[in-house]
Every structure is written in C-alpha cells, then in structure tokens.
Amino acid sequence: MNYELKKPLILISNDDGYEAKGIRSLVDMVKHLGDVVVCAPEGPRSGYSRAFSATTPLLLTKREAYDVDLPGGEHSTVEIWSCNGTPVDCVKMALDQIVTRRPDIVLGGINHGDNGSVNSHYSGTMGVVLEGCMKYIPSVAYSLCDHHADADFEPMRPYVERYTRQVLNDGLPKGVCLNINFPLLLAAGDDTRPTAGTDSGICHGLKEYKGVKVCRMAQGSWLHEISKCRHPREYDYYWMVGHYRNDEPDAEDTDNWALQHGYVAITPTTFDVTAYEFLKQKEAWEL
Amino acid sequence: MNYELKKPLILISNDDGYEAKGIRSLVDMVKHLGDVVVCAPEGPRSGYSRAFSATTPLLLTKREAYDVDLPGGEHSTVEIWSCNGTPVDCVKMALDQIVTRRPDIVLGGINHGDNGSVNSHYSGTMGVVLEGCMKYIPSVAYSLCDHHADADFEPMRPYVERYTRQVLNDGLPKGVCLNINFPLLLAAGDDTRPTAGTDSGICHGLKEYKGVKVCRMAQGSWLHEISKCRHPREYDYYWMVGHYRNDEPDAEDTDNWALQHGYVAITPTTFDVTAYEFLKQKEAWEL
C-alpha cells in the first residue's frame, strides 16, 4: 500500500475481533492523527495473551475498508485486514506482510473489559501491545470496564486522542508500553450493567472520570475458575469462569484502586519480566 | 485422590504435551521429592503463552499412570491427566479439579527448547509457571536448548533435583518464579543437531556445564517471522517461523549470554509487569 510519507502510521489490533465496536471506536478516535491500518483477529480471541500460532497455517483477509470523515470535510478510508490467528499473530503479520513502513505506534483495543492487574497477562489486547513493545514500537492498550458488545466508548474519546497524540509526539522509553484502563461510569441506580467477573471498575453515580492516575499493577487473584457441567452423552466438561479478587484493596497506587474510584488508570508496563529485587538478593539464595 | 500428608505435593505441566519426553524426564528426576501429579496438554502447545480457554469447553482425561521406582526399592505411581486446553488451563484445572490440597510447588517442563529472553513471554511452559506464581505457589520452569523430541535431558538431573528441593525447602518470594534454562552441550564436531531458530545456547566442544549464572532476561528480537506459501488451490497462506537475534550480545548478566557460554541460566521472573523506572519518572511525562 502507498502511504503519504509525512503522516504517522498507526497500526491497530485487538482481541475482540475486527468487527467489534471497540476497535471501530478506536479507529474513529485516532483516524485524524495519521494513516491507520487495522489487522485484527477474525473473531473473539479474549484470553489469548501473547500466544502465537506455532503450528497452524495463517490466513490474511482484506475486508471492506472503513469510510472515515476527517476534520475539514476531508474523506478517507482505513484498510481493514483480518487474520485467523491470535492477536500477536495479527501484529506480526501486519508488520511483515501489510505495512510498507514501520508503524509509529501500535494501539490495542478498545478492549471490551478490564485489563488491570493480572488480566494484563491473559489479555490478547495486551498481547498486541507487548508485541509492539518487543518490536521497539511505542504501544498503547485501551480498555473499558464493560464487557458488553454495545459498550459506550464515547466518554474515552478525549483521553484516547490525547494519549495517542502524546505518545506519537514523545515516544516511550524502549521496553515500556502503556496499559490504559477506563472505569465504567453509570448513573446512580443504573443496574442494567451488573458487575461482571473481570470488571472491577464499575462506578455507580459518577458522571465523569475523577481524573487520571499513573499506577502500578495490583496483585489480584482469580477464584473459582472452573465450572463443571454434564454433557447429555454422560461425560463431564468444564467452562473457564471465575471471579476476580483484588488482593490489596487498600493500595491507592494500583490500577484496581484507581478504576474502583472512578479514575482513568495508566499502568506503564514492561516486557522485561526479570525479578530485579530477587536478583539483588541472589547471594542469599545460593542458587 | 489421597495423599500421604507429610510429603510435598508437586504439580507438573508443560507445553509439549503429556507424552513428551521432557515431562517424563522431569517426573523421573523429582519423583522421590514428593507426591507428583501431572496435568498437561493433550498435545503440543508451544507458543501458547499465558493463554486460557475463555470460550472453549474443556475436557479432562485420566491417562495411564506412570510406574516409578523410588530409592530404597520402593515403588509408586504418578497420576497423569491430560486436558484439551492450554498449559495455563492445565494448571487451573489441576488446582480446581484434581488435587485435594494445595501443591507445594508447580514445575513446568522440561521444555524442548530455549525459553530465555523474550521467549519467556511466548512460552507455554512459562505460562504454567507464571500461573503457579499468580496463585502464590513457588514455581520453577526447566528448559533445555534442544527442540528435538528425543533430546537428552539426563545432564540436567542433578540441577533439577537440587533446585526443586531447594525451592521446596525455602520457597520463593511472593510474585517471583524461576525460569531455568540449560545449554545443549555437544561434542566438538558434532553437527547432528544444528542450531534451530530459538536455541541460542548450543555449545560445541563442552562436556559439562561451566557453572550456574543467576541472570536477567536479555533483550532480543524475532526477525523474518512470516513465511508465505502458495496453496495448490491458488491462495496464500503463512507459517510463523523466524530466527532469534540477541540484541545485547555482550551483556554478561543476561540469560542469553550465560547459555551461549555454557552456563545454566537462572532468571528470576515476576508477574508484576509494571515498568517501575518509568513510574518514577511519571511527572516528566505529563500523562
């Protein structure tokens, strides 16, 4: 494809699939900041983490482009590709097979659901962003604490635009990406969207975000994760379910705390998983 | 199942499948240290990272137990279960559905292939161990720089026994697990096992490990990851391949350096992916 060389190139993927409302909303929020290319899974890939397809042949399908209106009456299209693989596969495929220059930023999302705390590990959206980060491209994940297919992403718009623009302008340190989660603000008494297992940042009675907190990842646990069922043919099968527990609910410097209190939570995230504190104490461990 | 309560409980999984030589070797190396239970994928799951099956029903199958000989002429069996899901699914299923007490340790491996540097992210074996770690159970991954199905794991035995015993005795700090990689030692001139894409620790001419290094994770990159093929029915499909480049080959404190120089590489690893250095500088970033 041919790009106008002066514009930044924005690569977008997700784990909810190329047709999800979240990724369409994200494209709409950043379309005026550069040339946008989407390469996303064919369908839902929640929980795919940083998995890639080591043994499955991959297919790439060009989908109908999005028509987008730009400021000033300009009109453009956004290339949309889907891949039958994982979110990480989508990034690798896009970089190798679709774009003809290096993206200036990789965006993941907008995810339908919270990617705070340990969900950062399981999340395919974070898989997208860590893949970008491991390729030394500034990368940002956006997630909303609302799993519903018709979630309203609109309140996020000024923040998404601002942070995408800022990272395009300033970059990020090598090895650091951003995991940005947004609480779901509901009118007082609105119980039509009950708290789902993963969504720890649903705030009733707030009309707008209280502010922004740059946080660390909370420690939390998934409990009662397996639900056993009986098949009509008389054997057991299991669904992965569970509910999330914040293991440090009073820690005000965490993403979980920020979300629970109505703040946008920005968690700077690294792919360097070395436990440096332990490394310093290594003499004591006699390994 | 009934356990003798005084013995430690050792839960083992991997990403190469319950029938792989690596997991059988691992069971054999630690069988005398406690009660051993295996729950591993039905088949190969390399590259599955920390993925779990959010939308697929899971099946658990009890396989033929391993007969094992213990020191002193004692004889025992090891329970073997397989699951149709991911390595992480196996750990979650085992904890919820198989064991009747909390394991004292979770072991992953022995992996057929290197899990150093960024492979730590993609690895299903590291998925096993991070899942144990996220459940606050001391967890250790063992990997050998040899992808072959018939790899010789025997030189690892005294190290695997020692580190498993040590972690059973001393535990690990909360949130820290160990990623232990072993180089492949080949006789000088033995080129029957050429360097594969991922295996950066193949040492020719060394007869035994030079020693042990406690390291950080190297920064490295996968290059040329996609191989395009033409299907007989006239469409393109793609295989995920690539080769690995160490981006800091002179850094002597890294896992890649240790492996390349014949050392066993112990990388203490955390599931806390917060970028703390960036967090400290957050004022400068005006996020």
Tab-separated table of N, CA and C in Angstrom, chain B residues 91-153:
chain	number	residue	atom	x	y	z
B	91	VAL	N	-3.055	-25.985	34.532
B	91	VAL	CA	-2.776	-25.637	35.929
B	91	VAL	C	-4.079	-25.295	36.649
B	92	LYS	N	-4.910	-24.494	36.020
B	92	LYS	CA	-6.172	-24.097	36.653
B	92	LYS	C	-7.057	-25.332	36.891
B	93	MET	N	-7.130	-26.215	35.914
B	93	MET	CA	-7.946	-27.420	36.057
B	93	MET	C	-7.400	-28.316	37.163
B	94	ALA	N	-6.096	-28.478	37.189
B	94	ALA	CA	-5.489	-29.338	38.214
B	94	ALA	C	-5.788	-28.796	39.604
B	95	LEU	N	-5.624	-27.495	39.778
B	95	LEU	CA	-5.829	-26.910	41.104
B	95	LEU	C	-7.285	-27.021	41.532
B	96	ASP	N	-8.194	-26.882	40.582
B	96	ASP	CA	-9.616	-26.848	40.926
B	96	ASP	C	-10.253	-28.237	40.944
B	97	GLN	N	-9.768	-29.137	40.103
B	97	GLN	CA	-10.493	-30.388	39.892
B	97	GLN	C	-9.716	-31.650	40.269
B	98	ILE	N	-8.410	-31.559	40.394
B	98	ILE	CA	-7.636	-32.798	40.586
B	98	ILE	C	-7.060	-32.902	41.992
B	99	VAL	N	-6.277	-31.926	42.395
B	99	VAL	CA	-5.603	-32.052	43.686
B	99	VAL	C	-6.574	-31.745	44.821
B	100	THR	N	-6.373	-32.378	45.939
B	100	THR	CA	-7.237	-32.126	47.098
B	100	THR	C	-6.518	-31.306	48.169
B	101	ARG	N	-5.267	-30.982	47.903
B	101	ARG	CA	-4.585	-29.998	48.749
B	101	ARG	C	-3.710	-29.142	47.842
B	102	ARG	N	-3.299	-28.024	48.402
B	102	ARG	CA	-2.551	-27.051	47.619
B	102	ARG	C	-1.160	-27.595	47.308
B	103	PRO	N	-0.739	-27.575	46.041
B	103	PRO	CA	0.616	-28.043	45.740
B	103	PRO	C	1.658	-27.180	46.450
B	104	ASP	N	2.771	-27.818	46.782
B	104	ASP	CA	3.874	-27.086	47.403
B	104	ASP	C	4.765	-26.440	46.362
B	105	ILE	N	4.659	-26.945	45.145
B	105	ILE	CA	5.467	-26.380	44.053
B	105	ILE	C	4.764	-26.706	42.738
B	106	VAL	N	4.897	-25.801	41.776
B	106	VAL	CA	4.465	-26.063	40.400
B	106	VAL	C	5.719	-26.074	39.536
B	107	LEU	N	5.888	-27.151	38.776
B	107	LEU	CA	7.033	-27.239	37.861
B	107	LEU	C	6.535	-27.245	36.422
B	108	GLY	N	7.241	-26.541	35.560
B	108	GLY	CA	6.928	-26.531	34.127
B	108	GLY	C	8.087	-27.125	33.360
B	109	GLY	N	7.786	-28.033	32.413
B	109	GLY	CA	8.851	-28.571	31.556
B	109	GLY	C	8.943	-30.086	31.641
B	110	ILE	N	10.114	-30.599	31.393
B	110	ILE	CA	11.257	-29.882	30.832
B	110	ILE	C	10.912	-29.526	29.394
B	111	ASN	N	11.077	-28.235	29.070
B	111	ASN	CA	10.710	-27.792	27.741
B	111	ASN	C	11.751	-28.222	26.715
B	112	HIS	N	11.248	-28.679	25.585
B	112	HIS	CA	12.116	-28.981	24.447
B	112	HIS	C	12.394	-27.667	23.720
B	113	GLY	N	13.410	-26.940	24.144
B	113	GLY	CA	13.751	-25.664	23.510
B	113	GLY	C	13.934	-24.569	24.541
B	114	ASP	N	14.665	-23.548	24.121
B	114	ASP	CA	15.098	-22.408	24.937
B	114	ASP	C	13.922	-21.506	25.294
B	115	ASN	N	13.812	-21.120	26.567
B	115	ASN	CA	12.828	-20.113	26.980
B	115	ASN	C	13.481	-18.873	27.563
B	116	GLY	N	14.656	-18.544	27.074
B	116	GLY	CA	15.320	-17.330	27.518
B	116	GLY	C	14.766	-16.102	26.815
B	117	SER	N	15.186	-14.937	27.282
B	117	SER	CA	14.836	-13.642	26.675
B	117	SER	C	13.326	-13.539	26.429
B	118	VAL	N	12.927	-12.960	25.303
B	118	VAL	CA	11.504	-12.720	25.051
B	118	VAL	C	10.710	-14.012	24.870
B	119	ASN	N	11.399	-15.133	24.637
B	119	ASN	CA	10.668	-16.403	24.555
B	119	ASN	C	9.916	-16.687	25.852
B	120	SER	N	10.388	-16.091	26.925
B	120	SER	CA	9.705	-16.201	28.208
B	120	SER	C	8.234	-15.756	28.086
B	121	HIS	N	7.974	-14.794	27.204
B	121	HIS	CA	6.596	-14.315	27.013
B	121	HIS	C	5.748	-15.288	26.207
B	122	TYR	N	6.330	-15.848	25.169
B	122	TYR	CA	5.540	-16.697	24.271
B	122	TYR	C	5.361	-18.112	24.829
B	123	SER	N	6.252	-18.504	25.695
B	123	SER	CA	6.336	-19.892	26.150
B	123	SER	C	5.122	-20.350	26.953
B	124	GLY	N	4.561	-21.480	26.564
B	124	GLY	CA	3.508	-22.097	27.359
B	124	GLY	C	4.043	-22.675	28.658
B	125	THR	N	5.303	-23.113	28.641
B	125	THR	CA	5.920	-23.615	29.870
B	125	THR	C	6.034	-22.495	30.897
B	126	MET	N	6.395	-21.307	30.440
B	126	MET	CA	6.407	-20.155	31.356
B	126	MET	C	4.972	-19.765	31.728
B	127	GLY	N	4.008	-20.052	30.842
B	127	GLY	CA	2.598	-19.842	31.206
B	127	GLY	C	2.227	-20.674	32.425
B	128	VAL	N	2.658	-21.935	32.431
B	128	VAL	CA	2.428	-22.843	33.561
B	128	VAL	C	2.977	-22.235	34.852
B	129	VAL	N	4.202	-21.762	34.755
B	129	VAL	CA	4.930	-21.342	35.951
B	129	VAL	C	4.428	-19.983	36.435
B	130	LEU	N	4.102	-19.094	35.517
B	130	LEU	CA	3.523	-17.811	35.935
B	130	LEU	C	2.135	-18.026	36.519
B	131	GLU	N	1.402	-19.003	36.013
B	131	GLU	CA	0.089	-19.294	36.600
B	131	GLU	C	0.261	-19.770	38.040
B	132	GLY	N	1.224	-20.671	38.263
B	132	GLY	CA	1.513	-21.079	39.633
B	132	GLY	C	1.894	-19.881	40.494
B	133	CYS	N	2.748	-19.030	39.945
B	133	CYS	CA	3.231	-17.837	40.660
B	133	CYS	C	2.064	-16.899	40.970
B	134	MET	N	1.150	-16.730	40.030
B	134	MET	CA	-0.012	-15.845	40.263
B	134	MET	C	-0.951	-16.446	41.297
B	135	LYS	N	-0.831	-17.756	41.518
B	135	LYS	CA	-1.584	-18.405	42.597
B	135	LYS	C	-0.750	-18.443	43.890
B	136	TYR	N	0.362	-17.746	43.883
B	136	TYR	CA	1.258	-17.636	45.043
B	136	TYR	C	1.840	-18.990	45.461
B	137	ILE	N	2.041	-19.868	44.485
B	137	ILE	CA	2.712	-21.145	44.730
B	137	ILE	C	4.123	-21.039	44.147
B	138	PRO	N	5.171	-21.431	44.907
B	138	PRO	CA	6.525	-21.389	44.345
B	138	PRO	C	6.582	-22.229	43.061
B	139	SER	N	7.162	-21.666	42.021
B	139	SER	CA	7.072	-22.302	40.704
B	139	SER	C	8.388	-22.170	39.946
B	140	VAL	N	8.737	-23.234	39.233
B	140	VAL	CA	10.020	-23.274	38.525
B	140	VAL	C	9.823	-23.887	37.142
B	141	ALA	N	10.356	-23.229	36.123
B	141	ALA	CA	10.358	-23.767	34.758
B	141	ALA	C	11.745	-24.281	34.416
B	142	TYR	N	11.796	-25.449	33.800
B	142	TYR	CA	13.051	-26.023	33.312
B	142	TYR	C	12.969	-26.182	31.794
B	143	SER	N	13.999	-25.714	31.111
B	143	SER	CA	14.026	-25.805	29.650
B	143	SER	C	15.438	-26.156	29.183
B	144	LEU	N	15.492	-26.901	28.106
B	144	LEU	CA	16.769	-27.293	27.504
B	144	LEU	C	16.829	-26.742	26.086
B	145	CYS	N	17.971	-26.202	25.704
B	145	CYS	CA	18.152	-25.663	24.348
B	145	CYS	C	18.269	-26.797	23.336
B	146	ASP	N	17.227	-27.563	23.203
B	146	ASP	CA	17.182	-28.640	22.206
B	146	ASP	C	15.716	-28.954	21.901
B	147	HIS	N	15.312	-28.627	20.672
B	147	HIS	CA	13.917	-28.825	20.287
B	147	HIS	C	13.563	-30.268	19.944
B	148	HIS	N	14.567	-31.097	19.805
B	148	HIS	CA	14.294	-32.435	19.292
B	148	HIS	C	13.443	-33.255	20.257
B	149	ALA	N	12.568	-34.079	19.688
B	149	ALA	CA	11.675	-34.906	20.500
B	149	ALA	C	12.470	-35.874	21.372
B	150	ASP	N	13.648	-36.290	20.894
B	150	ASP	CA	14.448	-37.262	21.654
B	150	ASP	C	15.605	-36.597	22.397
B	151	ALA	N	15.464	-35.304	22.699
B	151	ALA	CA	16.536	-34.579	23.405
B	151	ALA	C	16.994	-35.359	24.639
B	152	ASP	N	18.269	-35.207	24.980
B	152	ASP	CA	18.834	-35.895	26.145
B	152	ASP	C	18.815	-34.948	27.348
B	153	PHE	N	17.883	-35.183	28.268
B	153	PHE	CA	17.732	-34.307	29.429
B	153	PHE	C	18.598	-34.747	30.614
